[in-house]
Amino acid sequence: MSEAPPKIRIRGLSKAFGTKVVLDRLDLDVPAGKGFVVIGGSGSGKSVLIKCILGLIEPDAGTIEIDGRNVLAMRRSEREAVNARIGMLFQQGALFDSLPVWENVAFGLLARKMMRRPEAKPRAVEILAQVGLGPDVADLYPSELSGGMQKRVALARAIAARPDLIFFDEPTTGLDPIMGAIIDALIVAQVERLGATAFSITHDMASAQRIGDEIAMIHKGKIIWQGPADRIYDSGNPYVDQFVRGKSEGPITMEVRV
Amino acid sequence: MSALLDLLAAIGRGVFGLLSAAGSVAVFAAVALSHVVRPPFYPRLLARQMMEIGYFSLPVVALTAIFSGMVLALQSYTGFARFSAEGAVATVVVLSITRELGPVLAGLMVAGRIGAAIAAELGTMRVTDQIDALTTLSTNPIKYLVVPRLVAATIVLPLLVIIADILGVLGGFIVGVAKLEFNPATYMQRTWEFLEVQDVVSGLVKAAVFGFIIALMGCYQGYHSRGGAQGVGAATTNAVVSASILILTFNYVITELFFAR
């Protein structure tokens, strides 16, 4: 029986900013329909990796295939069609603070002309309910919400267009442990409901285990380990072991400039 | 010798930096202009920006214009009295206001108010990933954020300047009649007597160009801001300073095009 093709296949991905190499000929396969998590320390290249996949940063070399098609070689219109099937939850939510909550949630639906404004608001309220927010929130502005509520709205926006691939950038950053667990549970529930592939980056190990079926570790721009989430504390890789246990001693040295 | 080389190197770096920035702004403007004529269009955003840039700038532009007209009447009267040319006050006021002070002062005031606001808004959107979020939601940020501001500013600045022209002349009229004791009918007659269509049109063309410059520099600086709150602050300052300098530069260029013999 042949193995299912990966949702995302990355080969030889490189990106440098000036003399600083952030991604160094990185290879990665993300299995379809699973929760995939990339862990790594600050400055290890996690955010640049996700931005390269989303087309927000142009890599220097390499290929990124989504569903077998190299997105880096696509025309703009083709790329937009691929992006229409992708959802993204940004680290700080990145909600549009000039728009009320319901317009934030329905933004992609309106932008892609999937529905008109009169139909979009009830649909946004439905989606807000799926992430545990009542209709009274719909007309508020993002600045009137708590951090946890903003994260829920951002999640609602990410799933509104029923994407089959969803990216999560540090989904629990800035939240207390209880709210972090709630957001993770919502992520898992919504990803399962949509049957989507979830690609997350985080350095929160509790979160990584809750939302990930498979985990990869990035270090100095390369994937140095990849395996099932339940093997993360038993990886046999000294870099992974030091990172997941938060040990100051080990092969990973922090570059500190004084 | 070494000090001289260091000096030349520093000048060279400065010139290259300036040319590089100018090229980058020109490319940004060209990309934005190419999106003006391509759908999708955002009329709701355009209307909102016209309100923000035009309507909400009215008080500050109106006050600036009326006091400038008043001062101009007072200054030219006391100056012209030295060679018995007091009768030219009304003409000097209307020509100065329509050709120069209306568009330049309105441009500088709007640059301070709107250029800074645009840079701060887009800069904050950049550092909080809102601009990246637009891209992931199938929305071109240039089309959604930059084009409505550029078009709105280019349209509403001439409208603001028409109002500034009227209020500036009115300011001169008030001082001329109430303080300098001109006959109101004579003052108005002197105002119209030497005014030509070209005087007003040149001011309106300047206003349109200044509006474009203000929005362009605000959008460019905000769109490319980096590094959190400090970066947004720097973008705001750069937007106002660069727009003000460009307004004064293009003021000369347009004057040269209209009135050079």
Short mmCIF file of C-alpha atoms in Angstrom, two decimals:
data_model
loop_
_atom_site.label_atom_id
_atom_site.label_comp_id
_atom_site.label_asym_id
_atom_site.label_seq_id
_atom_site.Cartn_x
_atom_site.Cartn_y
_atom_site.Cartn_z
CA MET A 1 0.00 0.00 0.00
CA SER A 2 1.51 3.35 -1.03
CA GLU A 3 1.75 6.19 1.51
CA ALA A 4 -0.53 9.21 1.00
CA PRO A 5 1.23 12.19 -0.61
CA PRO A 6 2.12 14.96 1.82
CA LYS A 7 -0.06 18.07 2.02
CA ILE A 8 3.07 20.23 1.99
CA ARG A 9 6.44 19.11 0.61
CA ILE A 10 9.40 21.46 1.08
CA ARG A 11 12.78 20.82 -0.49
CA GLY A 12 16.02 22.80 -0.20
CA LEU A 13 14.31 25.90 1.22
CA SER A 14 16.83 28.65 1.95
CA LYS A 15 16.44 32.20 3.14
CA ALA A 16 19.04 34.65 4.38
CA PHE A 17 18.71 38.24 5.56
CA GLY A 18 22.02 39.83 4.67
CA THR A 19 24.68 37.52 6.08
CA LYS A 20 22.29 35.85 8.54
CA VAL A 21 21.12 32.49 7.22
CA VAL A 22 17.65 31.79 8.65
CA LEU A 23 16.58 28.77 6.58
CA ASP A 24 19.36 26.49 5.40
CA ARG A 25 18.31 24.05 2.61
CA LEU A 26 15.39 22.90 4.75
CA ASP A 27 13.46 19.75 3.78
CA LEU A 28 10.06 18.95 5.29
CA ASP A 29 7.00 16.79 4.55
CA VAL A 30 3.71 17.69 6.26
CA PRO A 31 1.22 14.80 6.21
CA ALA A 32 -2.32 15.55 5.04
CA GLY A 33 -5.21 15.67 7.51
CA LYS A 34 -3.07 15.75 10.65
CA GLY A 35 -1.98 18.23 13.25
CA PHE A 36 1.64 19.05 12.45
CA VAL A 37 3.72 21.17 14.81
CA VAL A 38 7.14 22.73 14.29
CA ILE A 39 8.94 23.53 17.53
CA GLY A 40 12.12 25.51 17.97
CA GLY A 41 13.72 28.30 19.94
CA SER A 42 13.49 32.01 19.26
CA GLY A 43 15.30 32.90 16.03
CA SER A 44 15.41 29.29 14.83
CA GLY A 45 13.50 30.15 11.62
CA LYS A 46 9.96 29.03 12.55
CA SER A 47 8.22 32.28 11.63
CA VAL A 48 10.21 32.73 8.42
CA LEU A 49 9.31 29.17 7.43
CA ILE A 50 5.58 29.78 7.86
CA LYS A 51 5.80 33.14 6.04
CA CYS A 52 7.62 31.50 3.12
CA ILE A 53 4.88 28.86 2.82
CA LEU A 54 2.18 31.56 2.93
CA GLY A 55 3.95 33.63 0.27
CA LEU A 56 4.62 36.55 2.63
CA ILE A 57 8.39 36.17 2.26
CA GLU A 58 10.13 35.11 -0.94
CA PRO A 59 12.75 32.42 -0.27
CA ASP A 60 16.18 32.56 -1.90
CA ALA A 61 16.06 28.94 -3.11
CA GLY A 62 14.07 25.74 -2.88
CA THR A 63 10.56 24.51 -3.65
CA ILE A 64 7.31 24.51 -1.66
CA GLU A 65 4.62 22.16 -2.94
CA ILE A 66 1.06 22.28 -1.63
CA ASP A 67 -1.04 19.35 -2.88
CA GLY A 68 1.78 18.50 -5.29
CA ARG A 69 2.02 21.93 -6.93
CA ASN A 70 5.00 24.24 -6.48
CA VAL A 71 3.46 27.44 -5.16
CA LEU A 72 6.66 29.41 -5.73
CA ALA A 73 6.34 28.93 -9.51
CA MET A 74 2.68 29.94 -9.67
CA ARG A 75 1.21 33.05 -11.27
CA ARG A 76 -0.43 35.51 -8.87
CA SER A 77 -3.98 34.36 -9.73
CA GLU A 78 -3.06 30.70 -9.18
CA ARG A 79 -1.41 31.59 -5.90
CA GLU A 80 -4.52 33.49 -4.79
CA ALA A 81 -6.63 30.42 -5.58
CA VAL A 82 -4.37 28.32 -3.35
CA ASN A 83 -4.45 30.97 -0.60
CA ALA A 84 -8.26 30.92 -0.74
CA ARG A 85 -8.10 27.37 0.67
CA ILE A 86 -5.72 28.40 3.46
CA GLY A 87 -6.52 29.87 6.87
CA MET A 88 -4.02 31.61 9.13
CA LEU A 89 -4.08 32.48 12.82
CA PHE A 90 -1.40 35.04 13.59
CA GLN A 91 0.53 35.16 16.85
CA GLN A 92 -1.08 38.39 18.05
CA GLY A 93 -4.35 37.76 16.23
CA ALA A 94 -3.72 40.52 13.66
CA LEU A 95 -7.37 41.53 13.79
CA PHE A 96 -8.23 44.65 11.79
CA ASP A 97 -8.83 47.17 14.54
CA SER A 98 -10.79 49.54 12.28
CA LEU A 99 -13.46 46.87 11.66
CA PRO A 100 -16.02 45.35 14.03
CA VAL A 101 -15.62 41.71 15.01
CA TRP A 102 -18.16 40.34 12.53
CA GLU A 103 -16.43 42.09 9.60
CA ASN A 104 -13.11 40.67 10.75
CA VAL A 105 -14.58 37.17 10.75
CA ALA A 106 -16.33 37.60 7.40
CA PHE A 107 -13.45 39.50 5.77
CA GLY A 108 -12.25 36.58 3.65
CA LEU A 109 -15.80 35.64 2.64
CA LEU A 110 -16.47 39.19 1.46
CA ALA A 111 -13.05 39.62 -0.18
CA ARG A 112 -13.47 36.39 -2.14
CA LYS A 113 -17.04 37.37 -2.99
CA MET A 114 -18.31 34.15 -1.42
CA MET A 115 -21.25 36.13 -0.04
CA ARG A 116 -22.67 39.65 0.21
CA ARG A 117 -22.64 41.82 3.33
CA PRO A 118 -26.27 41.16 4.42
CA GLU A 119 -25.63 37.39 4.39
CA ALA A 120 -22.11 37.70 5.81
CA LYS A 121 -23.09 39.02 9.24
CA PRO A 122 -25.37 36.09 10.24
CA ARG A 123 -22.70 33.71 8.93
CA ALA A 124 -20.04 35.48 11.02
CA VAL A 125 -22.26 35.16 14.10
CA GLU A 126 -22.59 31.40 13.42
CA ILE A 127 -18.83 31.02 13.18
CA LEU A 128 -18.32 33.05 16.35
CA ALA A 129 -20.65 30.61 18.12
CA GLN A 130 -18.41 27.73 16.97
CA VAL A 131 -15.50 29.29 18.88
CA GLY A 132 -17.63 29.98 21.96
CA LEU A 133 -18.50 33.64 21.43
CA GLY A 134 -22.03 35.04 21.63
CA PRO A 135 -23.75 37.31 19.09
CA ASP A 136 -23.25 40.32 21.39
CA VAL A 137 -19.54 40.26 20.47
CA ALA A 138 -20.21 40.69 16.74
CA ASP A 139 -20.57 44.47 16.82
CA LEU A 140 -17.69 45.14 19.21
CA TYR A 141 -14.26 46.25 18.01
CA PRO A 142 -11.15 44.13 18.65
CA SER A 143 -9.77 46.67 21.15
CA GLU A 144 -12.85 46.04 23.34
CA LEU A 145 -12.02 42.33 23.71
CA SER A 146 -9.70 40.47 26.09
CA GLY A 147 -6.64 38.62 24.73
CA GLY A 148 -8.41 35.26 24.85
CA MET A 149 -11.48 36.62 23.06
CA GLN A 150 -9.28 38.20 20.39
CA LYS A 151 -7.63 34.82 19.85
CA ARG A 152 -11.06 33.19 19.45
CA VAL A 153 -12.09 35.84 16.92
CA ALA A 154 -8.82 35.30 15.04
CA LEU A 155 -9.54 31.56 15.02
CA ALA A 156 -13.06 32.24 13.75
CA ARG A 157 -11.59 34.34 10.92
CA ALA A 158 -9.08 31.60 10.09
CA ILE A 159 -11.79 28.92 9.71
CA ALA A 160 -14.54 31.10 8.19
CA ALA A 161 -13.88 30.11 4.57
CA ARG A 162 -13.68 26.38 5.47
CA PRO A 163 -9.99 26.02 4.55
CA ASP A 164 -8.35 22.63 4.09
CA LEU A 165 -4.99 23.89 5.38
CA ILE A 166 -4.73 26.07 8.48
CA PHE A 167 -1.60 27.68 9.91
CA PHE A 168 -1.23 28.59 13.56
CA ASP A 169 1.60 30.91 14.61
CA GLU A 170 2.25 30.50 18.35
CA PRO A 171 -1.49 30.09 19.12
CA THR A 172 -1.11 30.24 22.91
CA THR A 173 1.40 33.08 23.20
CA GLY A 174 0.26 35.75 25.64
CA LEU A 175 -2.51 33.61 27.14
CA ASP A 176 -2.73 32.16 30.64
CA PRO A 177 -2.41 28.33 30.83
CA ILE A 178 -6.15 27.76 31.16
CA MET A 179 -7.04 30.00 28.22
CA GLY A 180 -4.18 28.41 26.27
CA ALA A 181 -5.70 24.97 26.83
CA ILE A 182 -9.14 26.26 25.82
CA ILE A 183 -7.78 27.74 22.58
CA ASP A 184 -5.91 24.50 21.83
CA ALA A 185 -9.10 22.48 22.38
CA LEU A 186 -10.96 24.82 20.02
CA ILE A 187 -8.23 24.45 17.42
CA VAL A 188 -8.34 20.65 17.60
CA ALA A 189 -12.16 20.61 17.44
CA GLN A 190 -12.38 22.98 14.48
CA VAL A 191 -9.58 21.30 12.53
CA GLU A 192 -11.27 17.92 13.02
CA ARG A 193 -14.65 19.34 12.01
CA LEU A 194 -13.19 20.74 8.78
CA GLY A 195 -11.03 17.69 8.12
CA ALA A 196 -8.17 20.12 7.52
CA THR A 197 -4.42 19.85 7.85
CA ALA A 198 -3.11 22.01 10.71
CA PHE A 199 0.42 23.41 10.56
CA SER A 200 1.48 25.09 13.79
CA ILE A 201 4.68 26.64 15.08
CA THR A 202 5.22 27.05 18.78
CA HIS A 203 7.73 26.83 21.58
CA ASP A 204 5.00 25.94 24.10
CA MET A 205 5.49 22.19 24.63
CA ALA A 206 2.15 21.66 26.38
CA SER A 207 0.39 23.27 23.43
CA ALA A 208 2.48 21.31 20.90
CA GLN A 209 1.40 18.02 22.47
CA ARG A 210 -2.24 19.04 22.62
CA ILE A 211 -2.57 20.14 18.98
CA GLY A 212 0.07 17.99 17.29
CA ASP A 213 -0.11 14.44 15.93
CA GLU A 214 3.39 14.85 14.58
CA ILE A 215 6.17 17.19 15.66
CA ALA A 216 9.31 18.45 13.92
CA MET A 217 12.08 20.48 15.50
CA ILE A 218 13.85 23.28 13.64
CA HIS A 219 17.30 24.41 14.71
CA LYS A 220 19.55 26.85 12.85
CA GLY A 221 17.30 26.75 9.80
CA LYS A 222 17.16 22.96 9.42
CA ILE A 223 14.73 20.26 10.53
CA ILE A 224 16.79 18.16 12.95
CA TRP A 225 14.08 15.73 14.11
CA GLN A 226 10.58 14.69 13.07
CA GLY A 227 8.34 12.09 14.64
CA PRO A 228 5.07 11.28 16.41
CA ALA A 229 4.02 13.72 19.13
CA ASP A 230 4.00 11.00 21.79
CA ARG A 231 7.72 10.34 21.10
CA ILE A 232 8.81 13.91 21.74
CA TYR A 233 10.10 13.23 25.28
CA ASP A 234 11.75 10.03 24.08
CA SER A 235 13.24 11.22 20.80
CA GLY A 236 16.84 10.11 21.38
CA ASN A 237 17.94 13.46 19.92
CA PRO A 238 19.98 15.53 22.39
CA TYR A 239 18.84 18.84 20.82
CA VAL A 240 15.15 17.88 21.10
CA ASP A 241 15.69 16.52 24.58
CA GLN A 242 17.32 19.75 25.79
CA PHE A 243 14.59 21.89 24.20
CA VAL A 244 11.53 19.98 25.40
CA ARG A 245 12.89 19.68 28.93
CA GLY A 246 14.02 23.30 28.98
CA LYS A 247 17.56 22.49 30.11
CA SER A 248 20.17 25.23 30.03
CA GLU A 249 22.96 22.67 29.52
CA GLY A 250 23.20 20.81 26.21
CA PRO A 251 24.15 21.10 22.56
CA ILE A 252 21.91 24.17 21.99
CA THR A 253 23.74 27.34 22.95
CA MET A 254 21.97 30.67 23.10
CA GLU A 255 23.73 33.47 21.24
CA VAL A 256 23.80 36.36 23.68
CA ARG A 257 25.42 39.63 22.64
CA VAL A 258 26.48 41.93 25.43
CA MET B 1 43.99 62.87 2.67
CA SER B 2 42.30 60.15 4.68
CA ALA B 3 39.86 62.66 6.19
CA LEU B 4 38.99 63.92 2.72
CA LEU B 5 38.33 60.37 1.49
CA ASP B 6 36.13 59.71 4.52
CA LEU B 7 34.19 62.88 3.77
CA LEU B 8 33.73 61.93 0.11
CA ALA B 9 32.68 58.41 1.10
CA ALA B 10 30.12 59.80 3.53
CA ILE B 11 28.72 62.14 0.85
CA GLY B 12 28.64 59.25 -1.64
CA ARG B 13 26.78 57.02 0.80
CA GLY B 14 24.27 59.78 1.45
CA VAL B 15 23.68 60.38 -2.28
CA PHE B 16 23.30 56.65 -2.99
CA GLY B 17 20.93 56.31 -0.04
CA LEU B 18 18.83 59.22 -1.31
CA LEU B 19 18.71 57.84 -4.86
CA SER B 20 17.83 54.39 -3.57
CA ALA B 21 14.99 55.80 -1.45
CA ALA B 22 13.73 57.91 -4.37
CA GLY B 23 13.74 54.83 -6.62
CA SER B 24 11.92 52.79 -4.01
CA VAL B 25 9.22 55.49 -3.59
CA ALA B 26 8.85 55.75 -7.39
CA VAL B 27 8.35 51.98 -7.73
CA PHE B 28 5.84 52.02 -4.85
CA ALA B 29 3.93 54.88 -6.54
CA ALA B 30 3.97 53.10 -9.92
CA VAL B 31 2.62 49.88 -8.40
CA ALA B 32 -0.09 51.81 -6.54
CA LEU B 33 -1.09 53.74 -9.69
CA SER B 34 -1.29 50.49 -11.68
CA HIS B 35 -3.88 49.27 -9.14
CA VAL B 36 -6.00 52.44 -9.42
CA VAL B 37 -7.48 51.29 -12.73
CA ARG B 38 -7.69 47.55 -12.00
CA PRO B 39 -10.58 45.94 -10.09
CA PRO B 40 -11.58 45.18 -7.43
CA PHE B 41 -12.43 48.72 -6.35
CA TYR B 42 -13.32 49.76 -2.81
CA PRO B 43 -15.78 52.70 -3.06
CA ARG B 44 -16.75 52.38 0.61
CA LEU B 45 -13.10 52.79 1.67
CA LEU B 46 -12.63 55.67 -0.78
CA ALA B 47 -15.63 57.50 0.68
CA ARG B 48 -14.35 56.93 4.23
CA GLN B 49 -10.92 58.30 3.32
CA MET B 50 -12.43 61.33 1.59
CA MET B 51 -14.33 62.10 4.79
CA GLU B 52 -11.23 61.55 6.92
CA ILE B 53 -8.83 63.55 4.75
CA GLY B 54 -11.22 66.22 3.48
CA TYR B 55 -14.07 66.85 5.88
CA PHE B 56 -12.12 66.38 9.10
CA SER B 57 -9.26 68.60 7.85
CA LEU B 58 -11.64 71.48 7.13
CA PRO B 59 -11.35 73.26 10.52
CA VAL B 60 -7.56 73.34 10.55
CA VAL B 61 -7.31 74.40 6.89
CA ALA B 62 -10.04 77.02 7.33
CA LEU B 63 -8.37 78.59 10.36
CA THR B 64 -4.98 78.61 8.67
CA ALA B 65 -6.39 80.22 5.52
CA ILE B 66 -8.43 82.93 7.22
CA PHE B 67 -5.60 84.06 9.50
CA SER B 68 -3.11 83.95 6.63
CA GLY B 69 -5.38 86.23 4.59
CA MET B 70 -5.72 88.61 7.53
CA VAL B 71 -1.97 88.78 8.17
CA LEU B 72 -1.25 89.16 4.48
CA ALA B 73 -3.59 92.17 4.21
CA LEU B 74 -2.03 93.76 7.28
CA GLN B 75 1.57 93.12 6.24
CA SER B 76 1.14 94.24 2.63
CA TYR B 77 -0.71 97.39 3.73
CA THR B 78 2.06 98.48 6.11
CA GLY B 79 4.72 97.63 3.50
CA PHE B 80 2.98 99.18 0.49
CA ALA B 81 2.16 102.35 2.42
CA ARG B 82 5.87 103.21 2.24
CA PHE B 83 5.53 103.84 -1.50
CA SER B 84 1.84 104.81 -1.58
CA ALA B 85 0.66 101.52 -3.11
CA GLU B 86 -2.01 100.66 -0.53
CA GLY B 87 -4.53 100.15 -3.32
CA ALA B 88 -2.76 96.94 -4.37
CA VAL B 89 -3.51 95.17 -1.08
CA ALA B 90 -6.62 93.35 -2.31
CA THR B 91 -4.87 92.18 -5.48
CA VAL B 92 -1.79 91.00 -3.58
CA VAL B 93 -3.98 89.10 -1.10
CA VAL B 94 -6.00 87.26 -3.74
CA LEU B 95 -3.00 86.41 -5.94
CA SER B 96 -0.88 85.25 -2.99
CA ILE B 97 -3.68 83.15 -1.58
CA THR B 98 -4.81 81.46 -4.80
CA ARG B 99 -1.36 80.91 -6.29
CA GLU B 100 0.72 80.10 -3.22
CA LEU B 101 -0.57 80.31 0.30
CA GLY B 102 -3.84 78.42 -0.21
CA PRO B 103 -2.31 75.26 -1.68
CA VAL B 104 1.00 75.35 0.22
CA LEU B 105 -0.43 76.04 3.67
CA ALA B 106 -3.31 73.59 3.18
CA GLY B 107 -0.78 71.03 1.91
CA LEU B 108 1.53 71.49 4.89
CA MET B 109 -1.33 71.39 7.40
CA VAL B 110 -2.81 68.25 5.84
CA ALA B 111 0.67 66.70 5.66
CA GLY B 112 0.99 67.20 9.42
CA ARG B 113 -2.47 65.89 10.17
CA ILE B 114 -3.13 63.22 7.54
CA GLY B 115 0.37 62.19 6.46
CA ALA B 116 1.19 61.38 10.08
CA ALA B 117 -2.11 59.57 10.64
CA ILE B 118 -1.71 57.43 7.51
CA ALA B 119 1.87 56.49 8.39
CA ALA B 120 0.92 55.65 11.98
CA GLU B 121 -2.10 53.56 10.93
CA LEU B 122 -0.32 51.58 8.22
CA GLY B 123 2.82 51.30 10.35
CA THR B 124 0.82 49.82 13.22
CA MET B 125 -0.90 47.47 10.79
CA ARG B 126 2.51 46.39 9.50
CA VAL B 127 4.09 45.68 12.90
CA THR B 128 0.97 43.87 14.17
CA ASP B 129 0.83 41.60 11.07
CA GLN B 130 -2.47 43.09 9.88
CA ILE B 131 -0.97 43.79 6.43
CA ASP B 132 0.20 40.16 6.18
CA ALA B 133 -3.27 39.07 7.32
CA LEU B 134 -4.79 40.96 4.38
CA THR B 135 -2.61 38.97 1.98
CA THR B 136 -3.65 35.67 3.55
CA LEU B 137 -7.29 36.74 3.13
CA SER B 138 -6.87 37.14 -0.65
CA THR B 139 -6.75 40.93 -0.45
CA ASN B 140 -4.00 42.97 -2.05
CA PRO B 141 -2.82 45.41 0.66
CA ILE B 142 -1.76 48.02 -1.89
CA LYS B 143 -5.21 47.98 -3.48
CA TYR B 144 -7.04 47.89 -0.14
CA LEU B 145 -4.96 50.31 1.92
CA VAL B 146 -2.90 52.52 -0.39
CA VAL B 147 -5.10 53.18 -3.43
CA PRO B 148 -8.14 54.60 -1.54
CA ARG B 149 -5.89 56.98 0.40
CA LEU B 150 -3.98 58.13 -2.70
CA VAL B 151 -7.13 58.73 -4.73
CA ALA B 152 -9.00 60.38 -1.86
CA ALA B 153 -6.16 62.79 -1.03
CA THR B 154 -5.67 63.72 -4.69
CA ILE B 155 -9.38 64.51 -5.07
CA VAL B 156 -10.09 66.30 -1.79
CA LEU B 157 -7.02 68.54 -1.52
CA PRO B 158 -8.20 70.76 -4.44
CA LEU B 159 -11.63 70.96 -2.81
CA LEU B 160 -10.03 72.00 0.47
CA VAL B 161 -7.95 74.60 -1.37
CA ILE B 162 -11.03 76.12 -3.02
CA ILE B 163 -12.42 76.65 0.48
CA ALA B 164 -9.04 77.90 1.72
CA ASP B 165 -8.91 80.39 -1.17
CA ILE B 166 -12.36 81.76 -0.36
CA LEU B 167 -11.64 82.02 3.37
CA GLY B 168 -8.17 83.52 2.81
CA VAL B 169 -9.65 86.27 0.63
CA LEU B 170 -12.39 86.73 3.20
CA GLY B 171 -9.75 87.15 5.93
CA GLY B 172 -8.04 89.85 3.88
CA PHE B 173 -11.40 91.50 3.23
CA ILE B 174 -12.28 91.58 6.94
CA VAL B 175 -8.98 93.24 7.88
CA GLY B 176 -9.09 95.52 4.83
CA VAL B 177 -12.58 96.79 5.57
CA ALA B 178 -12.76 96.65 9.37
CA LYS B 179 -9.23 97.75 10.26
CA LEU B 180 -7.67 99.42 7.21
CA GLU B 181 -10.91 101.22 6.29
CA PHE B 182 -11.09 100.19 2.63
CA ASN B 183 -14.42 100.64 0.92
CA PRO B 184 -15.94 97.11 0.72
CA ALA B 185 -17.06 97.48 -2.92
CA THR B 186 -13.69 98.87 -3.98
CA TYR B 187 -11.86 96.09 -2.13
CA MET B 188 -13.95 93.42 -3.88
CA GLN B 189 -13.52 95.13 -7.24
CA ARG B 190 -9.71 95.16 -6.74
CA THR B 191 -9.87 91.51 -5.74
CA TRP B 192 -11.49 90.43 -9.02
CA GLU B 193 -9.84 92.97 -11.30
CA PHE B 194 -6.50 91.26 -11.83
CA LEU B 195 -7.41 87.68 -10.93
CA GLU B 196 -7.08 85.25 -13.86
CA VAL B 197 -8.33 81.71 -14.27
CA GLN B 198 -4.74 80.49 -14.44
CA ASP B 199 -4.08 81.80 -10.91
CA VAL B 200 -6.79 79.59 -9.45
CA VAL B 201 -6.13 76.61 -11.72
CA SER B 202 -2.41 76.57 -10.89
CA GLY B 203 -3.29 76.49 -7.19
CA LEU B 204 -5.70 73.60 -7.70
CA VAL B 205 -3.17 71.62 -9.73
CA LYS B 206 -0.67 72.17 -6.94
CA ALA B 207 -3.23 70.97 -4.42
CA ALA B 208 -3.87 67.74 -6.35
CA VAL B 209 -0.13 67.06 -6.58
CA PHE B 210 0.36 67.86 -2.88
CA GLY B 211 -2.51 65.55 -1.96
CA PHE B 212 -0.91 62.74 -3.91
CA ILE B 213 2.47 63.42 -2.27
CA ILE B 214 1.01 63.48 1.26
CA ALA B 215 -0.82 60.17 0.85
CA LEU B 216 2.09 58.58 -1.03
CA MET B 217 4.67 59.43 1.63
CA GLY B 218 2.32 58.46 4.47
CA CYS B 219 1.54 55.12 2.84
CA TYR B 220 5.14 54.42 1.80
CA GLN B 221 6.60 55.14 5.22
CA GLY B 222 3.86 53.27 7.09
CA TYR B 223 3.87 50.29 4.73
CA HIS B 224 7.62 49.84 5.14
CA SER B 225 7.86 50.54 8.86
CA ARG B 226 9.77 48.05 10.98
CA GLY B 227 10.62 47.44 14.59
CA GLY B 228 7.57 48.04 16.77
CA ALA B 229 6.51 51.32 18.32
CA GLN B 230 9.84 53.01 17.62
CA GLY B 231 9.60 52.07 13.93
CA VAL B 232 6.07 53.43 13.71
CA GLY B 233 7.21 56.67 15.34
CA ALA B 234 10.08 57.01 12.88
CA ALA B 235 7.73 56.28 9.96
CA THR B 236 5.35 59.00 11.14
CA THR B 237 8.12 61.59 11.44
CA ASN B 238 9.61 60.62 8.07
CA ALA B 239 6.20 60.82 6.39
CA VAL B 240 5.59 64.39 7.56
CA VAL B 241 9.13 65.63 6.91
CA SER B 242 9.46 64.04 3.46
CA ALA B 243 5.98 65.17 2.39
CA SER B 244 6.68 68.74 3.56
CA ILE B 245 9.98 68.91 1.68
CA LEU B 246 8.44 67.43 -1.46
CA ILE B 247 5.51 69.86 -1.26
CA LEU B 248 7.89 72.83 -1.19
CA THR B 249 9.99 71.34 -3.99
CA PHE B 250 7.04 70.58 -6.26
CA ASN B 251 5.56 73.98 -5.45
CA TYR B 252 8.52 75.56 -7.19
CA VAL B 253 8.42 73.10 -10.10
CA ILE B 254 4.70 73.68 -10.77
CA THR B 255 5.08 77.44 -10.41
CA GLU B 256 7.88 77.28 -12.95
CA LEU B 257 5.68 75.28 -15.34
CA PHE B 258 2.74 77.70 -15.07
CA PHE B 259 4.34 81.09 -14.79
CA ALA B 260 7.94 80.99 -16.06
CA ARG B 261 8.47 83.19 -19.12
#
